Short mmCIF file of C-alpha atoms in Angstrom, two decimals:
data_model
loop_
_atom_site.label_atom_id
_atom_site.label_comp_id
_atom_site.label_asym_id
_atom_site.label_seq_id
_atom_site.Cartn_x
_atom_site.Cartn_y
_atom_site.Cartn_z
CA MET A 30 114.75 111.46 92.83
CA LEU A 31 114.96 109.00 95.79
CA ALA A 32 111.23 109.18 96.50
CA ARG A 33 110.69 108.34 92.71
CA ALA A 34 113.24 105.49 92.83
CA SER A 35 111.31 104.29 95.84
CA LEU A 36 107.92 104.31 94.28
CA TYR A 37 109.43 102.71 91.05
CA GLU A 38 110.98 100.08 93.10
CA SER A 39 107.71 99.40 94.96
CA ALA A 40 105.96 99.05 91.71
CA ILE A 41 108.66 96.72 90.28
CA ASN A 42 108.52 94.54 93.34
CA SER A 43 104.70 94.30 92.97
CA VAL A 44 105.16 93.28 89.42
CA ARG A 45 107.74 90.76 90.37
CA ASP A 46 105.56 89.18 92.94
CA VAL A 47 102.69 88.95 90.53
CA ALA A 48 104.97 87.39 87.92
CA PHE A 49 106.36 84.87 90.27
CA THR A 50 102.79 84.12 91.32
CA ALA A 51 101.75 83.56 87.73
CA SER A 52 104.83 81.60 86.86
CA THR A 53 104.18 79.29 89.73
CA THR A 54 100.39 78.93 89.05
CA ALA A 55 101.25 78.25 85.30
CA LYS A 56 103.83 75.53 86.15
CA ASP A 57 101.29 73.94 88.72
CA LEU A 58 98.49 73.94 86.11
CA ARG A 59 100.76 72.44 83.47
CA SER A 60 101.89 69.67 85.98
CA PHE A 61 98.39 69.02 87.01
CA CYS A 62 97.16 68.73 83.43
CA LEU A 63 99.95 66.11 82.50
CA THR A 64 99.38 64.27 85.74
CA GLN A 65 95.73 63.84 85.19
CA ARG A 66 96.55 62.93 81.39
CA ASP A 67 98.87 60.18 82.82
CA VAL A 68 96.07 58.89 85.14
CA ALA A 69 93.53 58.91 82.18
CA SER A 70 96.04 57.03 80.08
CA THR A 71 96.68 54.40 82.70
CA THR A 72 92.91 53.93 83.12
CA LEU A 73 92.44 53.70 79.30
CA ASN A 74 95.15 51.25 78.93
CA LYS A 75 93.38 48.90 81.47
CA LEU A 76 90.11 49.23 79.79
CA LEU A 77 89.09 46.90 77.02
CA ALA A 78 88.32 48.53 73.65
CA PRO A 79 84.75 48.91 72.98
CA GLU A 80 84.69 45.95 70.62
CA ALA A 81 86.40 43.58 72.97
CA PHE A 82 84.26 44.69 75.82
CA ALA A 83 81.13 43.85 73.81
CA SER A 84 82.62 40.44 73.01
CA SER A 85 83.24 39.90 76.62
CA LEU A 86 79.56 40.39 77.36
CA ALA A 87 78.32 37.71 74.81
CA TYR A 88 77.97 34.88 77.34
CA SER A 89 77.64 36.96 80.55
CA GLY A 90 73.93 36.17 81.28
CA PHE A 91 72.65 39.80 80.88
CA THR A 92 69.74 40.59 78.90
CA THR A 93 70.18 42.04 75.51
CA VAL A 94 69.04 45.45 76.86
CA GLU A 95 71.41 45.32 79.62
CA ILE A 96 74.39 44.45 77.32
CA GLN A 97 73.39 47.19 74.97
CA THR A 98 73.42 49.64 77.86
CA LYS A 99 76.58 48.27 79.19
CA ILE A 100 78.33 48.73 75.86
CA GLN A 101 76.94 52.18 75.29
CA ASN A 102 78.22 53.32 78.62
CA HIS A 103 81.66 51.66 78.43
CA THR A 104 82.13 53.27 74.79
CA LYS A 105 81.03 56.65 76.08
CA TYR A 106 83.55 56.23 78.96
CA TYR A 107 86.32 54.98 76.67
CA GLU A 108 85.71 57.67 74.13
CA SER A 109 85.73 60.39 76.84
CA LEU A 110 88.93 59.19 78.29
CA GLN A 111 90.46 59.42 74.69
CA ALA A 112 89.13 62.94 74.34
CA PHE A 113 90.57 63.97 77.71
CA LEU A 114 94.03 62.63 76.81
CA VAL A 115 93.97 64.97 73.69
CA GLU A 116 92.46 67.97 75.73
CA SER A 117 94.75 67.75 78.71
CA LYS A 118 97.75 67.67 76.41
CA ALA A 119 96.37 70.74 74.53
CA GLN A 120 95.72 72.59 77.90
CA ALA A 121 99.25 71.79 78.99
CA ASP A 122 100.74 72.97 75.72
CA ALA A 123 98.55 76.33 76.07
CA VAL A 124 99.84 76.97 79.56
CA THR A 125 103.39 76.26 78.32
CA ALA A 126 102.81 78.88 75.20
CA VAL A 127 101.34 81.48 77.70
CA PHE A 128 104.32 81.16 80.15
CA ALA A 129 106.83 81.64 77.13
CA THR A 130 105.08 84.38 75.45
CA THR A 131 103.38 86.43 78.29
CA ILE A 132 105.06 85.62 81.71
CA ALA A 133 108.67 84.85 80.98
CA PRO A 134 109.48 87.91 79.02
CA ILE A 135 108.42 89.99 82.23
CA PHE A 136 111.47 88.76 84.22
CA PRO A 137 114.28 90.34 82.10
CA GLN A 138 112.30 93.68 82.12
CA ILE A 139 112.03 93.46 85.99
CA GLU A 140 115.80 92.83 86.13
CA SER A 141 116.32 95.75 83.98
CA ALA A 142 114.07 98.18 85.97
CA SER A 143 115.77 96.90 89.20
CA THR A 144 119.24 97.72 87.77
CA THR A 145 117.92 101.30 86.56
CA VAL A 146 116.81 101.92 90.16
CA ALA A 147 120.15 100.81 91.72
CA THR A 148 121.86 103.00 89.08
CA ALA A 149 119.84 105.98 89.91
CA ARG A 150 120.26 105.53 93.75
CA ALA A 151 123.92 105.21 93.20
CA LEU A 152 124.03 108.44 91.16
CA VAL A 153 122.12 110.24 93.94
CA LYS A 154 124.51 109.05 96.58
CA LYS A 155 127.53 110.17 94.27
CA ILE A 156 125.92 113.64 93.91
CA GLN A 157 125.18 113.94 97.58
CA ASP A 158 128.85 112.89 98.47
CA ASP A 159 130.12 115.48 96.15
CA LEU A 160 127.77 118.13 97.65
CA ASN A 161 128.93 117.16 101.15
CA ALA A 162 132.58 117.39 100.16
CA ASN A 163 132.02 120.79 98.52
CA ASN A 164 132.61 119.51 95.04
CA ALA A 165 129.41 121.10 93.60
CA ALA A 166 131.40 123.30 91.30
CA SER A 167 133.14 120.26 89.54
CA ASN A 168 132.21 119.19 86.00
CA THR A 169 131.51 115.81 87.30
CA TYR A 170 129.01 116.97 89.67
CA THR A 171 127.25 118.99 86.94
CA GLU A 172 127.31 116.07 84.61
CA ASN A 173 125.82 113.83 87.25
CA ILE A 174 123.04 116.25 87.82
CA GLN A 175 122.32 116.46 84.16
CA LYS A 176 122.43 112.67 83.91
CA LEU A 177 120.11 112.20 86.97
CA GLN A 178 117.62 114.65 85.44
CA THR A 179 117.07 112.55 82.45
CA MET A 180 117.35 109.24 84.08
CA SER A 181 114.46 106.75 84.67
CA PRO A 182 112.58 106.37 86.89
#
């Protein structure tokens, strides 16, 4: 039983390590998305809206073709920043959802499994103590052996 408990505990520890790594990665990814969204928002707030930008070029000395190119490039950049604001928020929300539905539920299961291993080890120790004290004929010893045979892991 102790060998099974050790294997089970090793597996639990592996799952715990992976869950912590996934949790940290998810939190970092969410933070990155929101930070980059803030950068894009700040940049967007400093840009002129496409219409205002177009007006600012009216007396700039650029040719009509140059003005049209600048307006098109500015408009594409402005619109891509707006799209990025929406998408980065959506990605941050997706990471939050994955964490809540997939990663977070693992932690209580890990704790439950760890408790099961600790309980099994304690019961094995109690049985061994009874055996060493020559209490193998007692009802408690027999009950503990039966409990141990049906217990996880």
